[in-house]
Each structure stands twice: as structure tokens, then as C-alpha cells.
Tab-separated table of C-alpha atoms in Angstrom:
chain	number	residue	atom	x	y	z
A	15	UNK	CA	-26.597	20.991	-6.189
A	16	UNK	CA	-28.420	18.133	-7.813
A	17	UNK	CA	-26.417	14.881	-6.199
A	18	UNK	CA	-27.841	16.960	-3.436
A	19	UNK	CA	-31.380	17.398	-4.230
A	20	UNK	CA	-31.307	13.755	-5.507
A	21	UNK	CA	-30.370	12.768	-1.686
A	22	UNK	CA	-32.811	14.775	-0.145
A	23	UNK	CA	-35.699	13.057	-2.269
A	24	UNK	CA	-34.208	10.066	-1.326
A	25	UNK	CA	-34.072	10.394	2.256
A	26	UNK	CA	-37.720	11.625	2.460
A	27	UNK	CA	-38.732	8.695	0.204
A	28	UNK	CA	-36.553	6.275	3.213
A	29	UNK	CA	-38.476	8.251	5.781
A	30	UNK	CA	-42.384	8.363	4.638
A	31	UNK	CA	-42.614	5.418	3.174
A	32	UNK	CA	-39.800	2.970	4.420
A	33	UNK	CA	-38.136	2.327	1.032
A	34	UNK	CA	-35.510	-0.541	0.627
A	35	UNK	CA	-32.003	0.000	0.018
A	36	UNK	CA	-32.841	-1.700	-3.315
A	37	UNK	CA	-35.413	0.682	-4.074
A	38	UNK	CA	-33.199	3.524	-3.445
A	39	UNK	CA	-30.598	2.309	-5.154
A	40	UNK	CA	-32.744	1.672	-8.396
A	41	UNK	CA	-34.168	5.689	-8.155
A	42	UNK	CA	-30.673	6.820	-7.915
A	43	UNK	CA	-29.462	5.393	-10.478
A	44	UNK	CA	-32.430	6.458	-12.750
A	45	UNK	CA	-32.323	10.295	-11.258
A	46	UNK	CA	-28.280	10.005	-11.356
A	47	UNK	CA	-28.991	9.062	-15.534
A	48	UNK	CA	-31.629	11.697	-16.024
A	49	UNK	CA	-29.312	14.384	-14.500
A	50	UNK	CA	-26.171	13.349	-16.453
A	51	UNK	CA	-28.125	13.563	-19.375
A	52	UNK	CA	-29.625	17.177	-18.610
A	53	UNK	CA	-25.970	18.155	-17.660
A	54	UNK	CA	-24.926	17.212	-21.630
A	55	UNK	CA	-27.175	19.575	-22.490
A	56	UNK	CA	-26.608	22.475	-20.208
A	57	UNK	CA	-29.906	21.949	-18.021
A	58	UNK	CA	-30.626	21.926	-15.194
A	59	UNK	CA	-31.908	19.171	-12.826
A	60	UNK	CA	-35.307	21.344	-11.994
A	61	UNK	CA	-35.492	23.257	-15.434
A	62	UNK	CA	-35.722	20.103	-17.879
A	63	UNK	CA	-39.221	20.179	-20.707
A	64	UNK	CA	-40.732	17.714	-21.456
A	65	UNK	CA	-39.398	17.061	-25.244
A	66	UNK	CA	-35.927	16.582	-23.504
A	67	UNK	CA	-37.692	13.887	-21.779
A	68	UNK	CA	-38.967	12.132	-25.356
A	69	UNK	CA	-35.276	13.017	-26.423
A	70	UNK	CA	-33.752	10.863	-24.266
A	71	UNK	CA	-36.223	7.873	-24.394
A	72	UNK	CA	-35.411	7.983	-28.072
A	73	UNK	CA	-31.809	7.655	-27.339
A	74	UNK	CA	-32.235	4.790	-24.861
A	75	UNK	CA	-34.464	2.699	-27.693
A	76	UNK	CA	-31.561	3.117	-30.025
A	77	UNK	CA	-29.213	2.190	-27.411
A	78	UNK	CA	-31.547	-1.098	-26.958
A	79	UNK	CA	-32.730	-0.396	-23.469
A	80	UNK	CA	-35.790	-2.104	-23.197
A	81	UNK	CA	-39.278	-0.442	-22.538
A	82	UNK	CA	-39.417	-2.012	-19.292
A	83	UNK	CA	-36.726	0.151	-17.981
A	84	UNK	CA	-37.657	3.260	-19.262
A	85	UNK	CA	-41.099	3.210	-17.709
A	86	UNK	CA	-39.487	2.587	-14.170
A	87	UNK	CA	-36.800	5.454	-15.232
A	88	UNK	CA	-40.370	7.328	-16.032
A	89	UNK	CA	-41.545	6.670	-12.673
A	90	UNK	CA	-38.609	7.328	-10.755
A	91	UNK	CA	-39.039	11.112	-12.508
A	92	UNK	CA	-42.034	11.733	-12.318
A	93	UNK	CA	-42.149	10.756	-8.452
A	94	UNK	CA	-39.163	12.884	-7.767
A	95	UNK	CA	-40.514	15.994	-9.469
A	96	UNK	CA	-44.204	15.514	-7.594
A	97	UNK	CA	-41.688	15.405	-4.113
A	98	UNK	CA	-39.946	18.648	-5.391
A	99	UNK	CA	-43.324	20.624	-6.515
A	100	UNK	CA	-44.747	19.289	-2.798
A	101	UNK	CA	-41.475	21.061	-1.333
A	102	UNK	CA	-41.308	24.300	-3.328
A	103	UNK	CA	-38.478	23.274	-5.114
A	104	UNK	CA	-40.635	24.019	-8.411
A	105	UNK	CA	-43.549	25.701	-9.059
A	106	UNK	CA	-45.159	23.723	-11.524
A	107	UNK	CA	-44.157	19.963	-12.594
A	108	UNK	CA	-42.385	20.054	-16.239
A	109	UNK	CA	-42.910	16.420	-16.947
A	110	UNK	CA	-46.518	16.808	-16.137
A	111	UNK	CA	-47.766	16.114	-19.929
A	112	UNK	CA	-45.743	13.353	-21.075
A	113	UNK	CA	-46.926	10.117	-22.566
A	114	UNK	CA	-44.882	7.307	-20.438
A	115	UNK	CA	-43.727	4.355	-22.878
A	116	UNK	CA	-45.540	1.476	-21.952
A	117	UNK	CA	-43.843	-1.706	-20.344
A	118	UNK	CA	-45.122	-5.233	-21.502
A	119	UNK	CA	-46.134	-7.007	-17.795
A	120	UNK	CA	-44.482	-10.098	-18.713
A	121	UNK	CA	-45.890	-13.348	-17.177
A	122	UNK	CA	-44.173	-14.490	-13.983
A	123	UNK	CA	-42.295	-18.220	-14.640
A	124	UNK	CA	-43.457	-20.966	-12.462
A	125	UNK	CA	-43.905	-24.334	-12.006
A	126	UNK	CA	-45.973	-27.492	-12.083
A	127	UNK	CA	-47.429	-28.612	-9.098
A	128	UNK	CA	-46.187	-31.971	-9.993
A	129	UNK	CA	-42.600	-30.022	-10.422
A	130	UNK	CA	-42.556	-28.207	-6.774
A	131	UNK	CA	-42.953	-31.627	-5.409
A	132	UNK	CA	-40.372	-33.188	-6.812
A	133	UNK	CA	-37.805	-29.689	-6.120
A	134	UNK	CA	-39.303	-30.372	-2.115
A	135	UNK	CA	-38.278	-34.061	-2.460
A	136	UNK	CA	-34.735	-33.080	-3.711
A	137	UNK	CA	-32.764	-32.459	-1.154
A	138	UNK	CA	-30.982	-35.093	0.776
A	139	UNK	CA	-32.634	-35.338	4.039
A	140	UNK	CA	-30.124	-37.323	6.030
A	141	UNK	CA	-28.054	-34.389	5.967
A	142	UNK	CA	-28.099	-31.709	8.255
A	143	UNK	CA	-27.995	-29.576	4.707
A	144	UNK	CA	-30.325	-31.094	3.261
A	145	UNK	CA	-32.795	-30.888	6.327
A	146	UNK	CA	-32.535	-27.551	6.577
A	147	UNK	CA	-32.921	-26.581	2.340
A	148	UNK	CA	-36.000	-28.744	2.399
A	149	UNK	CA	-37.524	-27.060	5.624
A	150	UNK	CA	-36.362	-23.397	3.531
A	151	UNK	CA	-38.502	-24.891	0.764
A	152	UNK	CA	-41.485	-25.826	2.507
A	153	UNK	CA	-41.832	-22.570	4.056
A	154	UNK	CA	-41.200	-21.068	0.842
A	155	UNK	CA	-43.650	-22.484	-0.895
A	156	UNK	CA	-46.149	-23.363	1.642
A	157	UNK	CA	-45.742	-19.039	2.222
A	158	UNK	CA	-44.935	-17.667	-0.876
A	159	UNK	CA	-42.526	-15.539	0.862
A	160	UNK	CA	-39.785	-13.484	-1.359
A	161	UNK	CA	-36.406	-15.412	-0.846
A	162	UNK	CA	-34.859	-12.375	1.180
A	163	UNK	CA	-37.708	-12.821	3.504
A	164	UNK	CA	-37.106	-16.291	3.785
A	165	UNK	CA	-33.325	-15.762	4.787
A	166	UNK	CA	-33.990	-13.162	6.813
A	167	UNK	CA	-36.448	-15.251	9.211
A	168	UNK	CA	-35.191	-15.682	13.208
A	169	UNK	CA	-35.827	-18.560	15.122
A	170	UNK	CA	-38.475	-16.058	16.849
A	171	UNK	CA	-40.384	-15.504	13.970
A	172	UNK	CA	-42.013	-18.655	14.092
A	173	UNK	CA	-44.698	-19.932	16.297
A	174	UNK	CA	-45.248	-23.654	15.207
A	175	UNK	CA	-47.951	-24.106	17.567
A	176	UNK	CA	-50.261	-21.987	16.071
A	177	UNK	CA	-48.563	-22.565	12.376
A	178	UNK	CA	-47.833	-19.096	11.569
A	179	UNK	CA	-44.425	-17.044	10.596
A	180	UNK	CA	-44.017	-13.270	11.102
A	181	UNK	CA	-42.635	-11.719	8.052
A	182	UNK	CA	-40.661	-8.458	7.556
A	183	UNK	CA	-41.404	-7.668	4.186
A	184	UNK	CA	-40.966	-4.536	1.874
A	185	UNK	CA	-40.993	-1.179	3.809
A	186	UNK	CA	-40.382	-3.168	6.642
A	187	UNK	CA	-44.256	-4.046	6.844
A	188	UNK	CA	-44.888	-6.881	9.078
A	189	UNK	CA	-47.637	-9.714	8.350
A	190	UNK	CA	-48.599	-12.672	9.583
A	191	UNK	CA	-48.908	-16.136	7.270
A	192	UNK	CA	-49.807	-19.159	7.996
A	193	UNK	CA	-47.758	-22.419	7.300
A	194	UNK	CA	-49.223	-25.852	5.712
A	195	UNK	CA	-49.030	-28.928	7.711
A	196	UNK	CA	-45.689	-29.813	5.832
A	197	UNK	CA	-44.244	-26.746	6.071
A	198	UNK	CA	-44.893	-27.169	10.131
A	199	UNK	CA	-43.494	-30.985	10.283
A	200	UNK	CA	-40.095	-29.827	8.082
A	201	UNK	CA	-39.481	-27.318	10.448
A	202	UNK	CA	-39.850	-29.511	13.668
A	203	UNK	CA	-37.853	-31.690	12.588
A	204	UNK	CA	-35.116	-29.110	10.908
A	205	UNK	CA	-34.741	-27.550	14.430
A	206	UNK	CA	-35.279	-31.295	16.389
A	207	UNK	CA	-31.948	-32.887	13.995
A	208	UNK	CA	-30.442	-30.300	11.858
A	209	UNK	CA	-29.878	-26.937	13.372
A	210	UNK	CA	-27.649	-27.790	16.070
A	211	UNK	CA	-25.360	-29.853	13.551
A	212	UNK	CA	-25.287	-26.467	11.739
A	213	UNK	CA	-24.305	-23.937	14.171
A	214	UNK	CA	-21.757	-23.266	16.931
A	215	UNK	CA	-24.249	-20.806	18.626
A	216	UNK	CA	-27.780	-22.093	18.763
A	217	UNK	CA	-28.826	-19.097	20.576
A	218	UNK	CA	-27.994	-17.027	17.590
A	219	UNK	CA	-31.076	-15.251	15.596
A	220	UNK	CA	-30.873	-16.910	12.073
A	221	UNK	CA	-33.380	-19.622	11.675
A	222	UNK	CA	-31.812	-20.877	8.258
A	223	UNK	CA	-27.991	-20.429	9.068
A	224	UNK	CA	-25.148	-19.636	6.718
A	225	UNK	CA	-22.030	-19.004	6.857
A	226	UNK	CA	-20.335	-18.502	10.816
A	227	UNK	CA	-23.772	-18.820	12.007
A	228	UNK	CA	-25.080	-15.730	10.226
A	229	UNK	CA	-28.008	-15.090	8.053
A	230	UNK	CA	-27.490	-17.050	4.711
A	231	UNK	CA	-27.621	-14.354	2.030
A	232	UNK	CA	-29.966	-14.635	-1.017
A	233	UNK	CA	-27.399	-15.451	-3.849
A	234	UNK	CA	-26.872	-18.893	-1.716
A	235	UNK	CA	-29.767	-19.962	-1.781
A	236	UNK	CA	-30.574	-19.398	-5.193
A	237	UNK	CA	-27.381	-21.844	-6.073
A	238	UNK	CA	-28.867	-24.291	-3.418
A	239	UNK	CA	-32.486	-24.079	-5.381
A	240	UNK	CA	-30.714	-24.295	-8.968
A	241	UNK	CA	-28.823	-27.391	-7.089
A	242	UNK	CA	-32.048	-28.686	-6.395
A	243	UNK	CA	-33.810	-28.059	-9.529
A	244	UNK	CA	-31.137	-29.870	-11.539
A	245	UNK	CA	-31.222	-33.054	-9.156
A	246	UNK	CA	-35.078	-33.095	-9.546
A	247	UNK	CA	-34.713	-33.171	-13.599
A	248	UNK	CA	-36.368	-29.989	-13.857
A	249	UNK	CA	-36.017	-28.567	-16.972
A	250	UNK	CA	-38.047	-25.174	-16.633
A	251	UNK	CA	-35.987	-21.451	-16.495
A	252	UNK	CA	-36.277	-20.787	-12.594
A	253	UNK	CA	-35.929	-17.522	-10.522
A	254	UNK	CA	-35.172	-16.876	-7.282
A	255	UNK	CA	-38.981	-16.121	-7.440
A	256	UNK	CA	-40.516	-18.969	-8.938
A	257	UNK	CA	-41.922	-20.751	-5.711
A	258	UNK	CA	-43.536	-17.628	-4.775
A	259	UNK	CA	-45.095	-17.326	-8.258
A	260	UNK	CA	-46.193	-21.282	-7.864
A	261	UNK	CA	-47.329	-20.102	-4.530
A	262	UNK	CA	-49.749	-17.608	-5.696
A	263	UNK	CA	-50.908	-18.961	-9.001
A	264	UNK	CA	-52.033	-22.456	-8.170
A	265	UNK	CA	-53.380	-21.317	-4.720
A	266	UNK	CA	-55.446	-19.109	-7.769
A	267	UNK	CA	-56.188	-22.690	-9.295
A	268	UNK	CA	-58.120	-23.902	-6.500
A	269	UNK	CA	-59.775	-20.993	-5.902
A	270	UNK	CA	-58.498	-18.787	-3.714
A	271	UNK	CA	-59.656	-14.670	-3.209
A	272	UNK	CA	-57.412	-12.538	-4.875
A	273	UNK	CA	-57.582	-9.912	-1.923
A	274	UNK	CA	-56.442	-12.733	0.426
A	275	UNK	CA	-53.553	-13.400	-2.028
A	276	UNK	CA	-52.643	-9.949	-1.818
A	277	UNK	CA	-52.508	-10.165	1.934
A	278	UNK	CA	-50.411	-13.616	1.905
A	279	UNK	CA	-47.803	-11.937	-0.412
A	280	UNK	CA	-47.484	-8.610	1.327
A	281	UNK	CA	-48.246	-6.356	-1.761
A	282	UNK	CA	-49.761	-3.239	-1.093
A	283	UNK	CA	-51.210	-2.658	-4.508
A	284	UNK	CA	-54.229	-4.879	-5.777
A	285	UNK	CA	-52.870	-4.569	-9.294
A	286	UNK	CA	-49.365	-6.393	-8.333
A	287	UNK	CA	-51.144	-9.291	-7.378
A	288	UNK	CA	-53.693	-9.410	-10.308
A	289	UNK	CA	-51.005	-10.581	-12.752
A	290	UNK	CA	-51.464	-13.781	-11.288
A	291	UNK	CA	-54.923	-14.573	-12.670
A	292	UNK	CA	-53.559	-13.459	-16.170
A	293	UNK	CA	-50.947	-16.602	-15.343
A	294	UNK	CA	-53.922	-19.030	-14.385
A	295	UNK	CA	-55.417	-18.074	-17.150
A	296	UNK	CA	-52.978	-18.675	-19.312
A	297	UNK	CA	-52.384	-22.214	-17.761
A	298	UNK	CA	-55.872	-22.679	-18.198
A	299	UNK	CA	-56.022	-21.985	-22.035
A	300	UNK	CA	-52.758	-24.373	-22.564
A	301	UNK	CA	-54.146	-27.065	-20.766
A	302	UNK	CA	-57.574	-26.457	-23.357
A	303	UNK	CA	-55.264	-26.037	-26.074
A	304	UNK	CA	-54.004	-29.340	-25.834
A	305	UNK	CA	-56.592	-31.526	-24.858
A	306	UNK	CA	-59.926	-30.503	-25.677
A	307	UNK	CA	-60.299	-32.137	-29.135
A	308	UNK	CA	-61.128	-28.756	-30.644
A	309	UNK	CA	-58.908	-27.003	-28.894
């Protein structure tokens, strides 16, 4: 009965409001804890109280989970039991009253300006390769697209004359972003030398190809950017996010409109992208620190 109310909350979730496998997978897992849990203590799934709830999260701090993950177990809870009050499977919600532990937002990494230039300049351009990870770059950066939308990008997603790339992002929400002058010129000539030497099928969809002319999955081209990284001397922890963070904080540097940002990166919350004046900031009081003369 509950694996079965857990997959009817997840379908509706899929349904109304487009959720990603990934997203699915991560409530699961949390619901699929939760009910394991309320199954070692003969409860049920819909019957829990809210001191269970503080019972467990005292467990998982002992067990070293970090309060990160028991806020997003919180929300996965407390989103499911909201879905089963809206569909009579309860009459009142029993985790209405508790306190939710509090996650630390942890600054994004990122990079140097003077460090994303010399990860663009990195890869060797007289390859075929090497045409195609810098044109993968470019658009990265000059987008700030999430690296699954950047390997997920058809050759018909693109309209270089009018510089813009049509993104499929979370939820499967489209937007439109425009690409630098760069980003433009990499691509021309990606698809003018480098494309063709890649594929057996030009006429096939992927505009970065991988493997047999499919779409290159995201774990390659995270090795490809580490591969990168470590050619251009650069020293900094990277992940498969950075450029996107780089993206959005030093377009935040020269002055760019935080609701504009949020349209650029596809979030659908405000408060997502507002982290990224926390990491201008603290750029800003570094660079003070340590080189005003009373800094």
C-alpha cells in the first residue's frame, strides 16, 4: 500500500509539474527512507506524528547525514503529505508543526575570469575534438546553460543568424538565450571543419556528438572539462557546474539585473538565483580584503 501511494504522488508530481527523472528519483528515495523507517516502528505511511519525524532527524545527525539532506528529505515530506491531504488521502497534515533543520546555502565554486579564458583556450583546436569541446565551452559559458542542457542541444536548436539557442531545461521548460559573438564564431566554425570529421550521419540530431553519433552524455564531458582544466594549470575544485556559476556571477560583476539572470538560467524561483549576489559579494570583500591598505 505505500510503494503504491509513493507512485501515485509521484506520477501526479511527473504530470502537473513536469518533474525530471532526477527529481523523482531523489523524492523516492527520501519517501522510500521515511516509510522504511515508519515500518520499524509499526506505522503507518499516512499515520506518522510529528515527534517520529524529530526522531528520525536525530538518528540521521548521529549517523552523520548532513543537514543539507535532511531539509530536502523535509521537503520531499512535507510536499507528499500536502498532495495526499489535497487528495483525501488524510484529513489533516501530521507534519504540519514541525521545525525543518536548516541547510547552510553553501556558495557555488567558480572561476576567474582570467581562469575561463584560459579553460576556452585549452583545447586543441586543430582537432576535430578539440573544435568541437571548445565550441561546447563557448556556448557554455557564453549561456550559462546546465551541462545536460548543453549535451542535449540538436543541430536545430540553434539559429546562428540571430545568435540565439533554444534550451530544454528543467520541467521541460523551453527558453530562449542569446549567444556572445565567440560563442557564434566557435560554432561556425565547429559545424564548417569539425562535425563532419565526427560523425558518420550528419543528418543526425546531436549538435555535440558522442559516441556512434549519439548525444554525448554528461559524465563525458565532465572528464573532457577536468581534461581541460588540468591542461590550462587550473588549480581551483571544479564542477560540472562551475561555468554556469562563472556565467551568472561575473555577468553580476558588471552589472547585470538579477531578474534577467533568472531568465538566462531558467530558474523559476527568484531566490535560486539570488545566491549569486551573495557570491559577488563575497568576491567583492576578498578582493577589499587584500588590497585596500586597511582592508
Amino acid at each position: 500500500m505505500s510503494s503504491q501511494l509513493i507512485d501515485a504522488f509521484l506520477d501526479a508530481l511527473w504530470l502537473e509539474r513536469g518533474a525530471s527523472m532526477h527529481t523523482l528519483d531523489a523524492y523516492r528515495c527520501d519517501l522510500m527512507h521515511w516509510q522504511r523507517y515508519l515500518s520499524r516502528h509499526d506505522m503507518s505511511l499516512l499515520a506518522p506524528n510529528s515527534q517520529t519525524y524529530q526522531n528520525l532527524i536525530d538518528e540521521r545527525r548521529r549517523e552523520g547525514y548532513q543537514a543539507r539532506s535532511d531539509a530536502r528529505l523535509t521537503s520531499s515530506l512535507r510536499r507528499f503529505y500536502r498532495w495526499a491531504l489535497v487528495t483525501g488521502q488524510i484529513h489533516s497534515d501530521p507534519l504540519a508543526d514541525i521545525v525543518a533543520p536548516r541547510a547552510s546555502a553553501g556558495l557555488p565554486g567558480t572561476l576567474e575570469e582570467e581562469e575561463v579564458e584560459r579553460l576556452l583556450g585549452a583545447p586543441d583546436v586543430t582537432t576535430p575534438l578539440g573544435l568541437r569541446d571548445r565550441a561546447m565551452l563557448e556556448v557554455l559559458y557564453s549561456c550559462g546553460l546546465r551541462v545536460s542542457e548543453l549535451v542535449g542541444l540538436r543541430v536545430d536548436s540553434i539559429n546562428l543568424r540571430q545568435g540565439v539557442v533554444r534550451v530544454l531545461g528543467k520541467g521541460d521548460a523551453e527558453r530562449l538565450v542569446p549567444m556572445g559573438e565567440p560563442a557564434i564564431e566557435w560554432l561556425e566554425r565547429y559545424l564548417r571543419e569539425g562535425r563532419g570529421e565526427l560523425m558518420t550521419d550528419i543528418t543526425r540530431a546531436p549538435l555535440f556528438p558522442g559516441r556512434s553519433n549519439g548525444f554525448m552524455m554528461r559524465q563525458t564531458f565532465w572528464y573532457r572539462i577536468k581534461h581541460h582544466a588540468t591542461r590550462a594549470g587550473i588549480d581551483a575544485s571544479l564542477s560540472p557546474h562551475t561555468l554556469r556559476h562563472a556565467f551568472a556571477t561575473h555577468l553580476l560583476n558588471h552589472g547585470a539585473n538579477l531578474r534577467v539572470l533568472q531568465e538566462l538560467l531558467g530558474h523559476r524561483d527568484l531566490s535560486t538565483t539570488q545566491i549569486y549576489t551573495r557570491v559577488a559579494q563575497a568576491r567583492l570583500e576578498a578582493i577589499h580584503a587584500k588590497h585596500h591598505p586597511r582592508g
